[in-house]
Amino acid sequence: MSVIETRDLTYTYPGVTKPSIEEVSVTINKGDFVILTGPSGCGKTTLCRCFNGLIPHFYNGDLEGKIEVAGLNVVDHQIHQIARHVGLVFQNPENQLFALSVEKDVAFGLENFAMPRDEMRKRVDWALQMAGISELSERPPHELSGGQQQRVAIASVLAMQPDIMVLDEPTSFLDPVGAEKIFEVINELNKKLGITIILVEHRLDLAAKYANHVIVMNKGKIALTGSPREIFTSEEARLIGVGIPKATKLYQHLKKHGIRLKAVPVTTEETADLLREILKND
Amino acid sequence: MIEVKDLYYTYPTGLEALKGISLTVNDGEFLAVMGQNGAGKTTLVKHFNGLLKPTKGEILVDGVSTRDVSVAQLARNVGFVFQNPDHQLFSETVEEEIVFALRNFGFEKAVIEKQVDWALNLLDVTQYRKTSPFMLSGGERKRVALASILAWDPQVIILDEPTIGQDHQQKEKLQQFILQLNAQKKTVIVVTHDVEFVAECSPRVILMSQGKIVVDGTAKKILTNPKVLAQASIVPPQITQIFLELADLGLPTDVIDVHEATKILLNRLRKRS
Amino acid sequence: MSVFEGFKFRKVSSVVHDLDPRIKFFFVSVLFVMAILFTKLLALTVLFFIPLPFVFMAKVNRQWLRSLRGAAFLAIFIFATNFIFGYFSPASFQGITPPVDTLVEYLVLLERAAAMTLRFVVLIASFSVFFLTTSPDHLGLALQQSRIPYEFCFAFTTAVRFVPVLADEAQTIMDAQKARGLELERGNLLKRVKNYIPILIPLIVNAIRRSLELAESMESRAWGASEKRTNLYELKLKRADYILVLISVLMLLLAVYVWLYVSIPSLTTLLSL
Ligand SMILES: Nc1ncnc2c1ncn2[C@@H]1O[C@H](COP(=O)(O)OP(=O)(O)O)[C@@H](O)[C@H]1O
Ligand SMILES: Nc1ncnc2c1ncn2[C@@H]1O[C@H](COP(=O)(O)OP(=O)(O)O)[C@@H](O)[C@H]1O
Ligand SMILES: [Mg+2]
Ligand SMILES: [Mg+2]
C-alpha cells in the first residue's frame, strides 16, 4: 500500500525561473525504508519539503502535478494537519530545537495539538525512551553533543506518532559513531513501529544496510529507483556520483577480473561471508 | 616546521581541552588529526596560527613561539580553512572576498591582481568572479572560501572538517585537490573523522581522545587497529573490517584500500587454482 | 564572551529556585517599591539586608557578588553625580543653606549621595536574586500563565536559548576573519568600526538563515494547530509560595505605615545629638 504518491511533480521557488524539481513521480510504500540520494543541489531537500506541505504552504512558489501523502492531498491540507502523519528531521540539529529543556522540545508538537497534560507526559517519556535519551530529559539542548541533539529532534517528531518520518541528511554534522546511533534508532522505528522512513544520505556505506529502496535524484529529476543492490551496481549511479559502499566496489573490481561473488554485497558481513565461500571452495 | 611541546589548554569556562600534547609536523608533511567530536582537534589546530595561546607549554612555528607573534603575522604562513564557509564570506563579490586577506597582509596591487586570478582559477570559480558569494551553492561557497585562503599562498594549510556535509563528488574533488597541494610541498593538516577519506589519502595520522594523543602513525597502521580506533569512537574503513573478519583464512589484516584489497584477493585465488 | 555568561542559567534546585516565579517577582517588586519610598540611608541599609537570606538559601553568593561588582562602576557614578549636583544646588536639601561650608552640611550631602547609591544597589541586589534563581523556562511559563500572548513568551525563551549559540558563532566568525589577517584593533576610530563589518555580515546572514530554519522546523511540528495550546509544565502555588506572599504583603504594609507615620532620622542628626 502506498503512503506517498507523486505524479509529475514540478516545483519552482518564488523568484526563480528554473524548477528545482521536475516531473517527479515516486511511489513509496508503507513500512519502506527509503534512501534518497544524489549530488547536492539535485532537489532532495525540495522534495522532502513537498512531503509535509512546507511546499507549497510555507514556501509558496509554483507547484504543479499531484502529490498525496498518507491519503491527504498536500495542496488542500495545512502543514499542521499533515504534521500528524509526516515528521521532518532537518540537517542542522542546532536549528530545530528551540526550548530550554529536552522534554519541553519533545512536547512542542503535542502542545500545539492541545493534548492534555497527563497524556502528553506519557507520550514525551515514550518518545525519549524510543530515541534512547530518557536520561537527558531535563538538560538544555544546546549543551548536548550534535548526535544527542539530533536524537532529541527525532524524539520530538516521534512524539507526534507520525506514519512517515523524513530525515534530511540528519548525520552530516556527526562523527561516525554518532551517525551509527542515529541509523540504529531510525531502523528501530522502522522495524518495530512500522514507521515509513525516508532518509536523505550521502554516506551510503553506513546507511545502505538498513534500506530496502533507494531513489537517486539528479538535476531535479528522479534518475534511478530500485533495491540497494540494483542501484549500487548500476553504471548510471556511478556516473551520477553516488557514493557506492566500498563493499560493493570490491565486488565490482573482482567481477572485472573475472571473479564473481554469488550475490551483490552491501554490508561488511555479507562481503566477508561471500569471500569466505570462494576462498574456501578453491 | 611546527613543534608542539607539552601543550595544555584550558578554556575560560574551566574546561581543560588539551592535556599535554607533544607533536612535530615537518615541512611538506600531510597530517590527519582524527578523533570523535569534542576530542580537542579544533582546539589543537587553532594553536598553530595563534588563535589560541597555550595555557601551559609551547608551540614553535618555524622556530618562533606563537606567544610572541600576532595571529595576523602567523596567518601569513599558516592558512586556516574553517569548517563552515558561511562563517567567513561577507563580500559583495567573490573577487572582493579573495582580495580581503591579500589587502590585510599588505600585498601590492599588482600582486593582488595576479594572486586573485591564480586562486580563482585554482579552485575553478573564475566564472563567479563578479557574483555574490551568497548566491552560490554550498559546494561552491566552500571552494570560494578555500580560494580566499590559498590566494596568499601560505606554506601550511589547515582544513577543519573539509568533507563534512559534502556529497560524494565534492569529496572526491576536494580529496584530489588536497593531495595536489601536498604534492606541491605544502604542509597540509586536515582535521577529520572521515575514515574513508583518510584511507584514500593515506596521510600520517594522529588520533586524539579527550585532549590527548592516543596514537601517532601511518594511516595504514592506525586505521587497521580497531582497538585503538575504538578509544576515539572511530570504526575502521569497510575494507579493513572485511579483512579483519577474514583474518582466520590467513589474509593480511592491514588493508585499507579497495585496489589493494582486490590485488590481494586475486593473488590468493590464482595461487590456489 | 564573558558578557553572556550571566545569561547562562544553570539548573540547580533550592527552596528559592523552586519558588513560583510570579511570587518571586511580586516579592522583588515590593522591595523595589520600598526602595523608592525611602530616601534615608538608615532605611535603605535595612532594605539591603532583606534579600541576603535568599542569596544564601539559593547558594548563589558568588554569582550574586559578581553582579554587584558588575554594578560597582555605575554605583560610583551615581554617588559622584549626586554629590556634585547636591554641592552646586544644595537648596533642595533640608538643613543646608548654601553655600556648603560646614562639616555637618558636607555630611548631610554625603549621606544623601550614599543613600541614593544604596537605593540603586538594593535594586540590583534584589533583581539579581530573582534572575539568578529563576530558569528562563519558568519565567516564560510565568509570562504565559500571566496571560501574556504565547508568541511573546515563545520569542522570549527562544531568544534566551540562542544567546549562547550566537555568542559562540560570533567567536568563530571572529577567529575565521583573524585567520585571514583581520586586525580589529588597527587604525583610527572609523577604520576600527569598519573592521567589524566582516564579522557583522556573516553573523547577520547566519542569524537570518537560522531563523528561517527555525520557522520551518516549528511549522513542521504543527505550530498553530489549535487555538489554545496546552503546556507540558504547569506552575502551581506551593506552601512556600504562600508564605512568601504573606511576607511580602506584611513588608509592604509595614513600609507604608512607617512611611506615613514614622519619621526616620538621618544619620547626621543622630550623630549630632
Ligand atoms: N529557498 C530556496 N529558494 C530558491 N531556490 C532554492 C531554495 N532552496 C533550494 N533552492 C534551489 O533548488 C535546487 C535544489 O536544492 P535542494 O533541494 O536544496 O537540493 P539538495 O537538497 O539535493 O542539495 C538548488 O538549485 C537550490 O539552489
Ligand atoms: N569556545 C569554547 N569555550 C569552551 N569550551 C569549548 C570551546 N570550544 C570548544 N570547547 C570544548 O572543548 C572541547 C574540545 O572541543 P573541540 O576542540 O572543538 O573538539 P573537536 O574539534 O575535536 O570536535 C569540547 O569539550 C568542547 O565542548
Ligand atoms: Mg539538501
Ligand atoms: Mg572541531
mmCIF file of N, CA and C in Angstrom, chain C residues 181-255:
data_model
loop_
_atom_site.group_PDB
_atom_site.id
_atom_site.type_symbol
_atom_site.label_atom_id
_atom_site.label_comp_id
_atom_site.label_asym_id
_atom_site.label_seq_id
_atom_site.Cartn_x
_atom_site.Cartn_y
_atom_site.Cartn_z
ATOM 1 N N GLY C 181 43.911 37.502 8.457
ATOM 2 C CA GLY C 181 44.706 38.713 8.622
ATOM 3 C C GLY C 181 43.959 39.929 9.125
ATOM 4 N N LEU C 182 42.707 39.771 9.527
ATOM 5 C CA LEU C 182 41.965 40.927 10.050
ATOM 6 C C LEU C 182 42.482 41.280 11.434
ATOM 7 N N GLU C 183 42.815 42.566 11.607
ATOM 8 C CA GLU C 183 43.233 43.019 12.930
ATOM 9 C C GLU C 183 42.240 44.052 13.415
ATOM 10 N N LEU C 184 41.444 43.645 14.412
ATOM 11 C CA LEU C 184 40.351 44.503 14.860
ATOM 12 C C LEU C 184 40.843 45.808 15.463
ATOM 13 N N GLU C 185 41.998 45.726 16.122
ATOM 14 C CA GLU C 185 42.459 46.901 16.868
ATOM 15 C C GLU C 185 43.352 47.826 16.052
ATOM 16 N N ARG C 186 43.285 47.724 14.752
ATOM 17 C CA ARG C 186 44.194 48.531 13.947
ATOM 18 C C ARG C 186 43.464 49.729 13.341
ATOM 19 N N GLY C 187 44.164 50.851 13.232
ATOM 20 C CA GLY C 187 43.637 52.015 12.526
ATOM 21 C C GLY C 187 42.944 53.000 13.440
ATOM 22 N N ASN C 188 42.478 54.109 12.852
ATOM 23 C CA ASN C 188 41.767 55.130 13.619
ATOM 24 C C ASN C 188 40.346 54.662 13.924
ATOM 25 N N LEU C 189 39.586 55.522 14.567
ATOM 26 C CA LEU C 189 38.268 55.117 15.035
ATOM 27 C C LEU C 189 37.387 54.600 13.900
ATOM 28 N N LEU C 190 37.351 55.355 12.789
ATOM 29 C CA LEU C 190 36.500 54.969 11.667
ATOM 30 C C LEU C 190 36.912 53.605 11.128
ATOM 31 N N LYS C 191 38.214 53.406 10.994
ATOM 32 C CA LYS C 191 38.743 52.140 10.490
ATOM 33 C C LYS C 191 38.355 50.999 11.434
ATOM 34 N N ARG C 192 38.430 51.291 12.715
ATOM 35 C CA ARG C 192 38.108 50.253 13.693
ATOM 36 C C ARG C 192 36.653 49.828 13.610
ATOM 37 N N VAL C 193 35.803 50.801 13.386
ATOM 38 C CA VAL C 193 34.384 50.454 13.231
ATOM 39 C C VAL C 193 34.222 49.609 11.972
ATOM 40 N N LYS C 194 34.903 50.030 10.910
ATOM 41 C CA LYS C 194 34.815 49.284 9.655
ATOM 42 C C LYS C 194 35.355 47.861 9.790
ATOM 43 N N ASN C 195 36.328 47.688 10.671
ATOM 44 C CA ASN C 195 36.891 46.357 10.889
ATOM 45 C C ASN C 195 35.840 45.334 11.295
ATOM 46 N N TYR C 196 34.740 45.813 11.858
ATOM 47 C CA TYR C 196 33.723 44.883 12.334
ATOM 48 C C TYR C 196 32.760 44.420 11.245
ATOM 49 N N ILE C 197 32.840 45.043 10.081
ATOM 50 C CA ILE C 197 31.927 44.646 9.003
ATOM 51 C C ILE C 197 32.076 43.173 8.630
ATOM 52 N N PRO C 198 33.320 42.678 8.450
ATOM 53 C CA PRO C 198 33.474 41.261 8.086
ATOM 54 C C PRO C 198 32.970 40.316 9.168
ATOM 55 N N ILE C 199 32.725 40.828 10.352
ATOM 56 C CA ILE C 199 32.196 39.969 11.408
ATOM 57 C C ILE C 199 30.682 40.089 11.453
ATOM 58 N N LEU C 200 30.209 41.318 11.313
ATOM 59 C CA LEU C 200 28.763 41.529 11.424
ATOM 60 C C LEU C 200 27.989 40.896 10.274
ATOM 61 N N ILE C 201 28.513 41.006 9.058
ATOM 62 C CA ILE C 201 27.736 40.493 7.923
ATOM 63 C C ILE C 201 27.500 38.983 8.018
ATOM 64 N N PRO C 202 28.557 38.171 8.200
ATOM 65 C CA PRO C 202 28.262 36.740 8.350
ATOM 66 C C PRO C 202 27.344 36.446 9.539
ATOM 67 N N LEU C 203 27.509 37.214 10.607
ATOM 68 C CA LEU C 203 26.676 36.987 11.797
ATOM 69 C C LEU C 203 25.201 37.224 11.462
ATOM 70 N N ILE C 204 24.947 38.301 10.740
ATOM 71 C CA ILE C 204 23.560 38.618 10.397
ATOM 72 C C ILE C 204 23.012 37.608 9.396
ATOM 73 N N VAL C 205 23.801 37.337 8.356
ATOM 74 C CA VAL C 205 23.336 36.388 7.337
ATOM 75 C C VAL C 205 23.002 35.043 7.978
ATOM 76 N N ASN C 206 23.883 34.591 8.882
ATOM 77 C CA ASN C 206 23.634 33.309 9.530
ATOM 78 C C ASN C 206 22.436 33.363 10.461
ATOM 79 N N ALA C 207 22.241 34.502 11.109
ATOM 80 C CA ALA C 207 21.094 34.618 12.011
ATOM 81 C C ALA C 207 19.795 34.534 11.215
ATOM 82 N N ILE C 208 19.798 35.147 10.038
ATOM 83 C CA ILE C 208 18.592 35.097 9.205
ATOM 84 C C ILE C 208 18.350 33.668 8.741
ATOM 85 N N ARG C 209 19.408 33.022 8.282
ATOM 86 C CA ARG C 209 19.274 31.643 7.818
ATOM 87 C C ARG C 209 18.751 30.758 8.957
ATOM 88 N N ARG C 210 19.320 30.982 10.123
ATOM 89 C CA ARG C 210 18.921 30.222 11.300
ATOM 90 C C ARG C 210 17.440 30.419 11.617
ATOM 91 N N SER C 211 16.990 31.657 11.543
ATOM 92 C CA SER C 211 15.595 31.885 11.924
ATOM 93 C C SER C 211 14.648 31.275 10.887
ATOM 94 N N LEU C 212 15.082 31.264 9.624
ATOM 95 C CA LEU C 212 14.265 30.596 8.606
ATOM 96 C C LEU C 212 14.148 29.104 8.894
ATOM 97 N N GLU C 213 15.289 28.508 9.241
ATOM 98 C CA GLU C 213 15.269 27.075 9.540
ATOM 99 C C GLU C 213 14.424 26.781 10.769
ATOM 100 N N LEU C 214 14.512 27.678 11.752
ATOM 101 C CA LEU C 214 13.691 27.505 12.949
ATOM 102 C C LEU C 214 12.210 27.554 12.596
ATOM 103 N N ALA C 215 11.856 28.525 11.759
ATOM 104 C CA ALA C 215 10.450 28.669 11.373
ATOM 105 C C ALA C 215 9.980 27.408 10.665
ATOM 106 N N GLU C 216 10.837 26.876 9.810
ATOM 107 C CA GLU C 216 10.492 25.671 9.066
ATOM 108 C C GLU C 216 10.247 24.508 10.024
ATOM 109 N N SER C 217 11.127 24.426 11.009
ATOM 110 C CA SER C 217 11.021 23.345 11.976
ATOM 111 C C SER C 217 9.758 23.482 12.834
ATOM 112 N N MET C 218 9.440 24.714 13.217
ATOM 113 C CA MET C 218 8.213 24.941 14.003
ATOM 114 C C MET C 218 6.969 24.572 13.204
ATOM 115 N N GLU C 219 6.943 25.004 11.963
ATOM 116 C CA GLU C 219 5.807 24.676 11.097
ATOM 117 C C GLU C 219 5.637 23.165 10.997
ATOM 118 N N SER C 220 6.771 22.468 10.842
ATOM 119 C CA SER C 220 6.717 21.026 10.675
ATOM 120 C C SER C 220 6.235 20.326 11.932
ATOM 121 N N ARG C 221 6.322 21.021 13.042
ATOM 122 C CA ARG C 221 5.842 20.416 14.280
ATOM 123 C C ARG C 221 4.520 21.053 14.696
ATOM 124 N N ALA C 222 3.720 21.350 13.700
ATOM 125 C CA ALA C 222 2.304 21.695 13.895
ATOM 126 C C ALA C 222 2.075 23.006 14.641
ATOM 127 N N TRP C 223 2.944 23.959 14.453
ATOM 128 C CA TRP C 223 2.735 25.291 15.010
ATOM 129 C C TRP C 223 1.380 25.824 14.543
ATOM 130 N N GLY C 224 0.604 26.315 15.485
ATOM 131 C CA GLY C 224 -0.683 26.904 15.119
ATOM 132 C C GLY C 224 -1.787 25.905 14.847
ATOM 133 N N ALA C 225 -1.618 24.655 15.325
ATOM 134 C CA ALA C 225 -2.627 23.626 15.034
ATOM 135 C C ALA C 225 -3.925 23.892 15.772
ATOM 136 N N SER C 226 -3.833 24.433 16.980
ATOM 137 C CA SER C 226 -5.071 24.682 17.710
ATOM 138 C C SER C 226 -5.054 26.072 18.326
ATOM 139 N N GLU C 227 -6.233 26.581 18.563
ATOM 140 C CA GLU C 227 -6.374 27.931 19.115
ATOM 141 C C GLU C 227 -5.701 28.027 20.471
ATOM 142 N N LYS C 228 -5.971 27.007 21.290
ATOM 143 C CA LYS C 228 -5.478 27.074 22.655
ATOM 144 C C LYS C 228 -4.478 25.959 22.891
ATOM 145 N N ARG C 229 -3.209 26.346 22.996
ATOM 146 C CA ARG C 229 -2.175 25.348 23.249
ATOM 147 C C ARG C 229 -2.250 24.852 24.681
ATOM 148 N N THR C 230 -1.746 23.655 24.885
ATOM 149 C CA THR C 230 -1.548 23.206 26.261
ATOM 150 C C THR C 230 -0.065 23.346 26.570
ATOM 151 N N ASN C 231 0.314 23.012 27.798
ATOM 152 C CA ASN C 231 1.703 23.174 28.186
ATOM 153 C C ASN C 231 2.146 21.992 29.024
ATOM 154 N N LEU C 232 3.331 21.485 28.708
ATOM 155 C CA LEU C 232 3.848 20.328 29.443
ATOM 156 C C LEU C 232 3.984 20.648 30.930
ATOM 157 N N TYR C 233 4.410 21.846 31.224
ATOM 158 C CA TYR C 233 4.590 22.237 32.617
ATOM 159 C C TYR C 233 3.407 23.087 33.066
ATOM 160 N N GLU C 234 3.207 23.082 34.364
ATOM 161 C CA GLU C 234 2.196 23.972 34.918
ATOM 162 C C GLU C 234 2.751 24.520 36.219
ATOM 163 N N LEU C 235 2.552 25.811 36.433
ATOM 164 C CA LEU C 235 3.004 26.385 37.692
ATOM 165 C C LEU C 235 1.895 26.235 38.702
ATOM 166 N N LYS C 236 2.223 25.648 39.838
ATOM 167 C CA LYS C 236 1.223 25.519 40.905
ATOM 168 C C LYS C 236 1.810 26.139 42.163
ATOM 169 N N LEU C 237 0.991 26.896 42.867
ATOM 170 C CA LEU C 237 1.498 27.520 44.084
ATOM 171 C C LEU C 237 1.641 26.482 45.192
ATOM 172 N N LYS C 238 2.799 26.553 45.882
ATOM 173 C CA LYS C 238 3.035 25.624 46.984
ATOM 174 C C LYS C 238 3.039 26.404 48.302
ATOM 175 N N ARG C 239 3.276 25.700 49.413
ATOM 176 C CA ARG C 239 3.181 26.367 50.701
ATOM 177 C C ARG C 239 4.200 27.501 50.806
ATOM 178 N N ALA C 240 5.431 27.203 50.351
ATOM 179 C CA ALA C 240 6.474 28.225 50.432
ATOM 180 C C ALA C 240 6.064 29.493 49.678
ATOM 181 N N ASP C 241 5.331 29.297 48.591
ATOM 182 C CA ASP C 241 4.896 30.463 47.814
ATOM 183 C C ASP C 241 3.928 31.323 48.623
ATOM 184 N N TYR C 242 2.974 30.645 49.308
ATOM 185 C CA TYR C 242 2.006 31.405 50.105
ATOM 186 C C TYR C 242 2.697 32.145 51.232
ATOM 187 N N ILE C 243 3.700 31.492 51.815
ATOM 188 C CA ILE C 243 4.435 32.151 52.897
ATOM 189 C C ILE C 243 5.122 33.411 52.385
ATOM 190 N N LEU C 244 5.716 33.275 51.197
ATOM 191 C CA LEU C 244 6.422 34.431 50.643
ATOM 192 C C LEU C 244 5.439 35.562 50.324
ATOM 193 N N VAL C 245 4.239 35.217 49.838
ATOM 194 C CA VAL C 245 3.238 36.251 49.568
ATOM 195 C C VAL C 245 2.931 36.986 50.870
ATOM 196 N N LEU C 246 2.763 36.192 51.933
ATOM 197 C CA LEU C 246 2.423 36.768 53.229
ATOM 198 C C LEU C 246 3.532 37.735 53.677
ATOM 199 N N ILE C 247 4.764 37.250 53.580
ATOM 200 C CA ILE C 247 5.899 38.088 53.972
ATOM 201 C C ILE C 247 5.912 39.386 53.170
ATOM 202 N N SER C 248 5.704 39.253 51.882
ATOM 203 C CA SER C 248 5.763 40.430 51.007
ATOM 204 C C SER C 248 4.696 41.445 51.386
ATOM 205 N N VAL C 249 3.470 40.940 51.612
ATOM 206 C CA VAL C 249 2.372 41.854 51.920
ATOM 207 C C VAL C 249 2.631 42.554 53.259
ATOM 208 N N LEU C 250 3.094 41.777 54.241
ATOM 209 C CA LEU C 250 3.381 42.374 55.546
ATOM 210 C C LEU C 250 4.456 43.441 55.422
ATOM 211 N N MET C 251 5.491 43.118 54.651
ATOM 212 C CA MET C 251 6.574 44.072 54.440
ATOM 213 C C MET C 251 6.048 45.355 53.840
ATOM 214 N N LEU C 252 5.170 45.180 52.878
ATOM 215 C CA LEU C 252 4.644 46.343 52.169
ATOM 216 C C LEU C 252 3.823 47.207 53.130
ATOM 217 N N LEU C 253 2.960 46.537 53.920
ATOM 218 C CA LEU C 253 2.116 47.278 54.861
ATOM 219 C C LEU C 253 2.976 48.040 55.870
ATOM 220 N N LEU C 254 3.963 47.327 56.397
ATOM 221 C CA LEU C 254 4.855 47.934 57.371
ATOM 222 C C LEU C 254 5.540 49.160 56.767
ATOM 223 N N ALA C 255 6.006 48.978 55.541
ATOM 224 C CA ALA C 255 6.725 50.058 54.880
ATOM 225 C C ALA C 255 5.832 51.280 54.707
#
